[in-house]
PDB file of C-alpha atoms in Angstrom:
ATOM      1  CA  UNK A  14      -9.876   9.463   9.574  1.00  0.00           C
ATOM      2  CA  UNK A  15      -9.882   8.721   5.945  1.00  0.00           C
ATOM      3  CA  UNK A  16     -10.245   5.315   4.766  1.00  0.00           C
ATOM      4  CA  UNK A  17      -9.575   3.494   1.532  1.00  0.00           C
ATOM      5  CA  UNK A  18     -11.307   0.030   0.785  1.00  0.00           C
ATOM      6  CA  UNK A  19     -10.475  -2.132  -2.214  1.00  0.00           C
ATOM      7  CA  UNK A  20     -11.958  -5.235  -3.706  1.00  0.00           C
ATOM      8  CA  UNK A  21     -11.324  -7.630  -4.627  1.00  0.00           C
ATOM      9  CA  UNK A  22      -8.153  -8.545  -2.886  1.00  0.00           C
ATOM     10  CA  UNK A  23      -7.240 -11.158  -5.655  1.00  0.00           C
ATOM     11  CA  UNK A  24      -8.397 -11.528  -9.176  1.00  0.00           C
ATOM     12  CA  UNK A  25      -7.440 -13.970 -11.635  1.00  0.00           C
ATOM     13  CA  UNK A  26      -8.624 -13.445 -15.489  1.00  0.00           C
ATOM     14  CA  UNK A  27      -7.879 -15.218 -18.455  1.00  0.00           C
ATOM     15  CA  UNK A  28      -5.591 -13.251 -20.833  1.00  0.00           C
ATOM     16  CA  UNK A  29      -7.332 -11.078 -23.073  1.00  0.00           C
ATOM     17  CA  UNK A  30     -10.216 -10.674 -20.695  1.00  0.00           C
ATOM     18  CA  UNK A  31     -10.978  -7.404 -18.611  1.00  0.00           C
ATOM     19  CA  UNK A  32     -10.300  -6.782 -15.222  1.00  0.00           C
ATOM     20  CA  UNK A  33     -12.004  -4.341 -12.779  1.00  0.00           C
ATOM     21  CA  UNK A  34     -10.847  -3.233  -9.305  1.00  0.00           C
ATOM     22  CA  UNK A  35     -13.108  -1.154  -7.057  1.00  0.00           C
ATOM     23  CA  UNK A  36     -12.472   1.340  -4.311  1.00  0.00           C
ATOM     24  CA  UNK A  37     -14.410   3.395  -2.113  1.00  0.00           C
ATOM     25  CA  UNK A  38     -13.001   6.231   0.251  1.00  0.00           C
ATOM     26  CA  UNK A  39     -14.609   7.620   3.021  1.00  0.00           C
ATOM     27  CA  UNK A  40     -13.477  11.582   3.079  1.00  0.00           C
ATOM     28  CA  UNK A  41     -15.761  13.686   0.875  1.00  0.00           C
ATOM     29  CA  UNK A  42     -12.765  16.414   0.375  1.00  0.00           C
ATOM     30  CA  UNK A  43     -10.715  13.648  -1.275  1.00  0.00           C
ATOM     31  CA  UNK A  44      -9.956  15.417  -4.654  1.00  0.00           C
ATOM     32  CA  UNK A  45      -7.180  13.324  -6.343  1.00  0.00           C
ATOM     33  CA  UNK A  46      -7.150   9.466  -6.981  1.00  0.00           C
ATOM     34  CA  UNK A  47      -4.038   7.729  -8.264  1.00  0.00           C
ATOM     35  CA  UNK A  48      -3.804   4.171  -9.037  1.00  0.00           C
ATOM     36  CA  UNK A  49      -0.259   2.174  -8.642  1.00  0.00           C
ATOM     37  CA  UNK A  50       1.006  -1.052  -9.981  1.00  0.00           C
ATOM     38  CA  UNK A  51       3.525  -2.694  -8.119  1.00  0.00           C
ATOM     39  CA  UNK A  52       5.624  -5.667  -8.853  1.00  0.00           C
ATOM     40  CA  UNK A  53       7.570  -7.849  -6.171  1.00  0.00           C
ATOM     41  CA  UNK A  54      10.148  -5.625  -4.434  1.00  0.00           C
ATOM     42  CA  UNK A  55       9.766  -2.440  -6.500  1.00  0.00           C
ATOM     43  CA  UNK A  56       8.363   0.935  -6.225  1.00  0.00           C
ATOM     44  CA  UNK A  57       4.931   1.851  -6.819  1.00  0.00           C
ATOM     45  CA  UNK A  58       4.512   2.851 -10.493  1.00  0.00           C
ATOM     46  CA  UNK A  59       1.420   5.498 -11.388  1.00  0.00           C
ATOM     47  CA  UNK A  60      -0.535   3.770 -14.005  1.00  0.00           C
ATOM     48  CA  UNK A  61      -3.423   6.281 -14.454  1.00  0.00           C
ATOM     49  CA  UNK A  62      -5.004   9.304 -12.050  1.00  0.00           C
ATOM     50  CA  UNK A  63      -8.252  10.953 -12.083  1.00  0.00           C
ATOM     51  CA  UNK A  64      -9.224  14.272 -10.263  1.00  0.00           C
ATOM     52  CA  UNK A  65     -12.324  14.939  -8.708  1.00  0.00           C
ATOM     53  CA  UNK A  66     -13.736  17.379 -11.509  1.00  0.00           C
ATOM     54  CA  UNK A  67     -13.677  14.487 -13.842  1.00  0.00           C
ATOM     55  CA  UNK A  68     -15.927  11.471 -14.130  1.00  0.00           C
ATOM     56  CA  UNK A  69     -13.859   9.081 -16.528  1.00  0.00           C
ATOM     57  CA  UNK A  70     -10.558   8.811 -17.907  1.00  0.00           C
ATOM     58  CA  UNK A  71      -8.824   6.374 -20.604  1.00  0.00           C
ATOM     59  CA  UNK A  72      -5.379   5.894 -21.477  1.00  0.00           C
ATOM     60  CA  UNK A  73      -5.422   2.832 -24.063  1.00  0.00           C
ATOM     61  CA  UNK A  74      -6.353  -0.130 -22.152  1.00  0.00           C
ATOM     62  CA  UNK A  75      -6.558   1.422 -18.839  1.00  0.00           C
ATOM     63  CA  UNK A  76      -9.598   3.452 -17.684  1.00  0.00           C
ATOM     64  CA  UNK A  77     -10.702   4.804 -14.323  1.00  0.00           C
ATOM     65  CA  UNK A  78     -13.924   6.071 -13.358  1.00  0.00           C
ATOM     66  CA  UNK A  79     -15.009   8.163 -10.592  1.00  0.00           C
ATOM     67  CA  UNK A  80     -18.672   8.459  -8.976  1.00  0.00           C
ATOM     68  CA  UNK A  81     -18.002  11.392  -6.227  1.00  0.00           C
ATOM     69  CA  UNK A  82     -21.428  11.052  -4.987  1.00  0.00           C
ATOM     70  CA  UNK A  83     -21.012   7.672  -3.973  1.00  0.00           C
ATOM     71  CA  UNK A  84     -17.390   7.808  -3.239  1.00  0.00           C
ATOM     72  CA  UNK A  85     -16.623   5.107  -5.651  1.00  0.00           C
ATOM     73  CA  UNK A  86     -13.627   4.773  -8.069  1.00  0.00           C
ATOM     74  CA  UNK A  87     -12.718   2.012 -10.188  1.00  0.00           C
ATOM     75  CA  UNK A  88      -9.916   0.733 -12.778  1.00  0.00           C
ATOM     76  CA  UNK A  89     -10.743  -0.870 -15.669  1.00  0.00           C
ATOM     77  CA  UNK A  90      -8.095  -2.814 -17.682  1.00  0.00           C
ATOM     78  CA  UNK A  91      -8.989  -4.525 -21.174  1.00  0.00           C
ATOM     79  CA  UNK A  92      -7.603  -7.057 -23.411  1.00  0.00           C
ATOM     80  CA  UNK A  93      -5.488  -8.162 -20.192  1.00  0.00           C
ATOM     81  CA  UNK A  94      -1.926  -9.562 -20.714  1.00  0.00           C
ATOM     82  CA  UNK A  95       0.452 -11.619 -18.983  1.00  0.00           C
ATOM     83  CA  UNK A  96       2.625  -8.621 -17.845  1.00  0.00           C
ATOM     84  CA  UNK A  97      -0.471  -6.859 -16.473  1.00  0.00           C
ATOM     85  CA  UNK A  98      -0.015  -9.560 -13.790  1.00  0.00           C
ATOM     86  CA  UNK A  99       0.779  -7.455 -10.253  1.00  0.00           C
ATOM     87  CA  UNK A 100      -0.385  -5.810  -7.472  1.00  0.00           C
ATOM     88  CA  UNK A 101      -2.557  -2.810  -8.002  1.00  0.00           C
ATOM     89  CA  UNK A 102      -3.335  -0.021  -5.066  1.00  0.00           C
ATOM     90  CA  UNK A 103      -5.980   2.735  -5.432  1.00  0.00           C
ATOM     91  CA  UNK A 104      -5.158   5.674  -3.017  1.00  0.00           C
ATOM     92  CA  UNK A 105      -6.912   8.874  -2.194  1.00  0.00           C
ATOM     93  CA  UNK A 106      -5.414  12.290  -1.366  1.00  0.00           C
ATOM     94  CA  UNK A 107      -6.650  14.173   1.607  1.00  0.00           C
ATOM     95  CA  UNK A 108      -5.532  17.782   2.765  1.00  0.00           C
ATOM     96  CA  UNK A 109      -3.869  17.352   6.262  1.00  0.00           C
ATOM     97  CA  UNK A 110      -1.939  19.811   8.188  1.00  0.00           C
ATOM     98  CA  UNK A 111      -1.256  22.184   5.047  1.00  0.00           C
ATOM     99  CA  UNK A 112      -0.282  19.435   2.577  1.00  0.00           C
ATOM    100  CA  UNK A 113      -1.809  16.543   0.606  1.00  0.00           C
ATOM    101  CA  UNK A 114      -1.276  12.956   1.777  1.00  0.00           C
ATOM    102  CA  UNK A 115      -1.958   9.846   0.440  1.00  0.00           C
ATOM    103  CA  UNK A 116      -4.173   6.885   1.851  1.00  0.00           C
ATOM    104  CA  UNK A 117      -3.850   3.778   0.109  1.00  0.00           C
ATOM    105  CA  UNK A 118      -6.336   0.815  -0.387  1.00  0.00           C
ATOM    106  CA  UNK A 119      -5.428  -2.487   0.310  1.00  0.00           C
ATOM    107  CA  UNK A 120      -4.349  -3.989  -2.846  1.00  0.00           C
ATOM    108  CA  UNK A 121      -5.303  -6.474  -5.435  1.00  0.00           C
ATOM    109  CA  UNK A 122      -3.284  -9.210  -6.866  1.00  0.00           C
ATOM    110  CA  UNK A 123      -4.132  -9.472 -10.454  1.00  0.00           C
ATOM    111  CA  UNK A 124      -3.060 -12.450 -12.413  1.00  0.00           C
ATOM    112  CA  UNK A 125      -3.608 -12.932 -16.024  1.00  0.00           C
ATOM    113  CA  UNK A 126      -3.452 -16.471 -17.099  1.00  0.00           C
ATOM    114  CA  UNK A 127      -2.194 -17.199 -20.296  1.00  0.00           C
TER     115      UNK A 127
ATOM    116  CA  UNK B 221       8.693  13.891 -13.131  1.00  0.00           C
ATOM    117  CA  UNK B 222      10.481  13.967 -10.024  1.00  0.00           C
ATOM    118  CA  UNK B 223      13.596  11.546  -9.485  1.00  0.00           C
ATOM    119  CA  UNK B 224      13.886  10.159  -6.049  1.00  0.00           C
ATOM    120  CA  UNK B 225      16.485   8.073  -4.905  1.00  0.00           C
ATOM    121  CA  UNK B 226      17.016   5.907  -1.481  1.00  0.00           C
ATOM    122  CA  UNK B 227      20.106   4.525   0.389  1.00  0.00           C
ATOM    123  CA  UNK B 228      20.737   2.008   1.232  1.00  0.00           C
ATOM    124  CA  UNK B 229      18.624  -0.523  -1.184  1.00  0.00           C
ATOM    125  CA  UNK B 230      18.894  -3.171   1.520  1.00  0.00           C
ATOM    126  CA  UNK B 231      20.149  -3.346   5.112  1.00  0.00           C
ATOM    127  CA  UNK B 232      20.373  -6.232   7.382  1.00  0.00           C
ATOM    128  CA  UNK B 233      21.184  -5.361  10.870  1.00  0.00           C
ATOM    129  CA  UNK B 234      21.200  -7.042  14.537  1.00  0.00           C
ATOM    130  CA  UNK B 235      18.362  -6.608  17.041  1.00  0.00           C
ATOM    131  CA  UNK B 236      18.826  -3.435  19.154  1.00  0.00           C
ATOM    132  CA  UNK B 237      20.881  -1.618  16.485  1.00  0.00           C
ATOM    133  CA  UNK B 238      19.769   1.629  14.920  1.00  0.00           C
ATOM    134  CA  UNK B 239      19.402   2.063  10.698  1.00  0.00           C
ATOM    135  CA  UNK B 240      19.113   5.235   9.075  1.00  0.00           C
ATOM    136  CA  UNK B 241      17.737   5.354   5.586  1.00  0.00           C
ATOM    137  CA  UNK B 242      18.288   8.323   3.383  1.00  0.00           C
ATOM    138  CA  UNK B 243      15.885   9.754   0.920  1.00  0.00           C
ATOM    139  CA  UNK B 244      16.862  12.109  -1.871  1.00  0.00           C
ATOM    140  CA  UNK B 245      15.178  14.200  -4.459  1.00  0.00           C
ATOM    141  CA  UNK B 246      17.545  14.600  -7.096  1.00  0.00           C
ATOM    142  CA  UNK B 247      15.930  16.792  -9.552  1.00  0.00           C
ATOM    143  CA  UNK B 248      13.791  19.422  -7.696  1.00  0.00           C
ATOM    144  CA  UNK B 249      13.604  20.970  -4.280  1.00  0.00           C
ATOM    145  CA  UNK B 250      10.916  18.829  -2.205  1.00  0.00           C
ATOM    146  CA  UNK B 251       9.478  20.959   0.663  1.00  0.00           C
ATOM    147  CA  UNK B 252       7.468  17.388   1.811  1.00  0.00           C
ATOM    148  CA  UNK B 253       8.520  13.831   1.666  1.00  0.00           C
ATOM    149  CA  UNK B 254       6.689  10.937   2.980  1.00  0.00           C
ATOM    150  CA  UNK B 255       7.506   7.665   4.445  1.00  0.00           C
ATOM    151  CA  UNK B 256       5.822   4.796   4.223  1.00  0.00           C
ATOM    152  CA  UNK B 257       6.299   1.040   5.611  1.00  0.00           C
ATOM    153  CA  UNK B 258       5.206  -1.950   3.670  1.00  0.00           C
ATOM    154  CA  UNK B 259       4.989  -5.404   5.172  1.00  0.00           C
ATOM    155  CA  UNK B 260       4.915  -8.487   2.726  1.00  0.00           C
ATOM    156  CA  UNK B 261       1.915  -8.738   1.019  1.00  0.00           C
ATOM    157  CA  UNK B 262       0.300  -5.646   2.585  1.00  0.00           C
ATOM    158  CA  UNK B 263      -0.396  -2.102   1.489  1.00  0.00           C
ATOM    159  CA  UNK B 264       1.593   1.004   2.105  1.00  0.00           C
ATOM    160  CA  UNK B 265       1.042   2.383   5.292  1.00  0.00           C
ATOM    161  CA  UNK B 266       2.032   6.106   5.649  1.00  0.00           C
ATOM    162  CA  UNK B 267       4.227   6.759   8.591  1.00  0.00           C
ATOM    163  CA  UNK B 268       4.811  10.247   8.731  1.00  0.00           C
ATOM    164  CA  UNK B 269       5.063  13.362   6.765  1.00  0.00           C
ATOM    165  CA  UNK B 270       8.386  14.948   6.499  1.00  0.00           C
ATOM    166  CA  UNK B 271       8.586  18.642   6.375  1.00  0.00           C
ATOM    167  CA  UNK B 272      11.776  20.644   5.390  1.00  0.00           C
ATOM    168  CA  UNK B 273      12.899  22.938   8.432  1.00  0.00           C
ATOM    169  CA  UNK B 274      10.174  21.873  10.908  1.00  0.00           C
ATOM    170  CA  UNK B 275       9.224  18.514  12.917  1.00  0.00           C
ATOM    171  CA  UNK B 276       7.749  15.659  10.986  1.00  0.00           C
ATOM    172  CA  UNK B 277       4.061  14.982  11.133  1.00  0.00           C
ATOM    173  CA  UNK B 278       3.682  11.353  12.323  1.00  0.00           C
ATOM    174  CA  UNK B 279       0.553   9.156  11.587  1.00  0.00           C
ATOM    175  CA  UNK B 280      -1.680   7.790  14.745  1.00  0.00           C
ATOM    176  CA  UNK B 281       0.208   4.824  16.033  1.00  0.00           C
ATOM    177  CA  UNK B 282       3.766   5.390  14.604  1.00  0.00           C
ATOM    178  CA  UNK B 283       6.210   6.072  17.615  1.00  0.00           C
ATOM    179  CA  UNK B 284       7.952   9.244  16.804  1.00  0.00           C
ATOM    180  CA  UNK B 285      10.783   8.329  19.268  1.00  0.00           C
ATOM    181  CA  UNK B 286      11.549   5.014  17.638  1.00  0.00           C
ATOM    182  CA  UNK B 287      11.127   6.625  13.843  1.00  0.00           C
ATOM    183  CA  UNK B 288      13.221   9.496  13.720  1.00  0.00           C
ATOM    184  CA  UNK B 289      12.850  11.911  10.799  1.00  0.00           C
ATOM    185  CA  UNK B 290      15.206  14.653   9.720  1.00  0.00           C
ATOM    186  CA  UNK B 291      14.382  16.672   6.732  1.00  0.00           C
ATOM    187  CA  UNK B 292      17.301  19.027   7.294  1.00  0.00           C
ATOM    188  CA  UNK B 293      17.400  20.494   3.439  1.00  0.00           C
ATOM    189  CA  UNK B 294      15.187  20.599   0.187  1.00  0.00           C
ATOM    190  CA  UNK B 295      16.855  17.369  -1.212  1.00  0.00           C
ATOM    191  CA  UNK B 296      17.384  15.095   1.749  1.00  0.00           C
ATOM    192  CA  UNK B 297      15.197  13.415   4.486  1.00  0.00           C
ATOM    193  CA  UNK B 298      16.328  10.620   6.645  1.00  0.00           C
ATOM    194  CA  UNK B 299      14.405   8.248   8.761  1.00  0.00           C
ATOM    195  CA  UNK B 300      16.152   6.509  11.713  1.00  0.00           C
ATOM    196  CA  UNK B 301      14.885   3.276  12.868  1.00  0.00           C
ATOM    197  CA  UNK B 302      16.283   3.293  16.515  1.00  0.00           C
ATOM    198  CA  UNK B 303      16.770  -0.010  18.374  1.00  0.00           C
ATOM    199  CA  UNK B 304      15.431  -1.984  15.616  1.00  0.00           C
ATOM    200  CA  UNK B 305      13.858  -5.352  16.540  1.00  0.00           C
ATOM    201  CA  UNK B 306      12.639  -8.334  14.102  1.00  0.00           C
ATOM    202  CA  UNK B 307       9.065  -6.916  13.950  1.00  0.00           C
ATOM    203  CA  UNK B 308      10.455  -3.632  12.312  1.00  0.00           C
ATOM    204  CA  UNK B 309      11.569  -5.666   9.306  1.00  0.00           C
ATOM    205  CA  UNK B 310       9.680  -4.028   6.517  1.00  0.00           C
ATOM    206  CA  UNK B 311       9.880  -2.312   3.041  1.00  0.00           C
ATOM    207  CA  UNK B 312      10.445   1.282   3.721  1.00  0.00           C
ATOM    208  CA  UNK B 313       9.610   3.604   0.807  1.00  0.00           C
ATOM    209  CA  UNK B 314       9.819   7.587   0.628  1.00  0.00           C
ATOM    210  CA  UNK B 315       8.114   9.809  -1.691  1.00  0.00           C
ATOM    211  CA  UNK B 316       7.908  13.445  -2.725  1.00  0.00           C
ATOM    212  CA  UNK B 317       5.130  15.180  -4.278  1.00  0.00           C
ATOM    213  CA  UNK B 318       5.379  17.842  -6.680  1.00  0.00           C
ATOM    214  CA  UNK B 319       3.023  20.720  -6.445  1.00  0.00           C
ATOM    215  CA  UNK B 320       3.539  21.905  -9.784  1.00  0.00           C
ATOM    216  CA  UNK B 321       2.211  18.517 -11.084  1.00  0.00           C
ATOM    217  CA  UNK B 322      -0.945  18.860  -9.018  1.00  0.00           C
ATOM    218  CA  UNK B 323       0.326  16.938  -6.003  1.00  0.00           C
ATOM    219  CA  UNK B 324       1.525  13.747  -8.202  1.00  0.00           C
ATOM    220  CA  UNK B 325       3.409  11.360  -6.046  1.00  0.00           C
ATOM    221  CA  UNK B 326       7.058  10.142  -6.959  1.00  0.00           C
ATOM    222  CA  UNK B 327       8.363   7.278  -5.119  1.00  0.00           C
ATOM    223  CA  UNK B 328      11.847   6.339  -3.943  1.00  0.00           C
ATOM    224  CA  UNK B 329      13.042   2.591  -4.976  1.00  0.00           C
ATOM    225  CA  UNK B 330      12.556   1.488  -1.225  1.00  0.00           C
ATOM    226  CA  UNK B 331      14.790   0.047   1.230  1.00  0.00           C
ATOM    227  CA  UNK B 332      14.330  -3.410   2.483  1.00  0.00           C
ATOM    228  CA  UNK B 333      15.172  -3.574   6.310  1.00  0.00           C
ATOM    229  CA  UNK B 334      15.617  -7.071   7.683  1.00  0.00           C
ATOM    230  CA  UNK B 335      16.519  -7.247  11.541  1.00  0.00           C
ATOM    231  CA  UNK B 336      17.966 -10.493  12.901  1.00  0.00           C
TER     232      UNK B 336
END
């Protein structure tokens, strides 16, 4: 079945530095790749997403890149701030039995040090 | 986007009891809802896909007789954890997908289940 690997599991950066989180997926038919931010005890929040017909997307300090050939996609956060500290999950959507479903990566705990 | 609610937000029960969790899509009709389970410091694991008017599709390793899913209307899906045990303690989250929004997923606020 589909598998999504995510690295690193933890990441500490100084405020103002950049953070990069990487994911790989196994199902070449996956066509939608969202990234979520989750704070403790809360629901995941979509922060950015990318579709398979696009190689890069940017939204202010957040960007996502996709390499379909290598089945890699990455999240880039620039000028990190303490409020960026949270757990980040990548996901890949696959078509299963008539509807799309989502497989999540294992998560990255980001700490931004002031 | 879609507004999704869950009830209850948290529940504590004794081992052996059954617990029902409701997931409601408040502002649009959801033919498909998903149920996830998240253990502390772990990722979201898809348990099942809930289809309105038909049987749920369970992921490998999820016991369908233990986690009963009913999607009786386009706005409500329920997950019943039958004969709950301490190892079922987890954060249960539902979501809906909005096909008109390229299959973007909208999550409920989650239900924290603690089984004593």
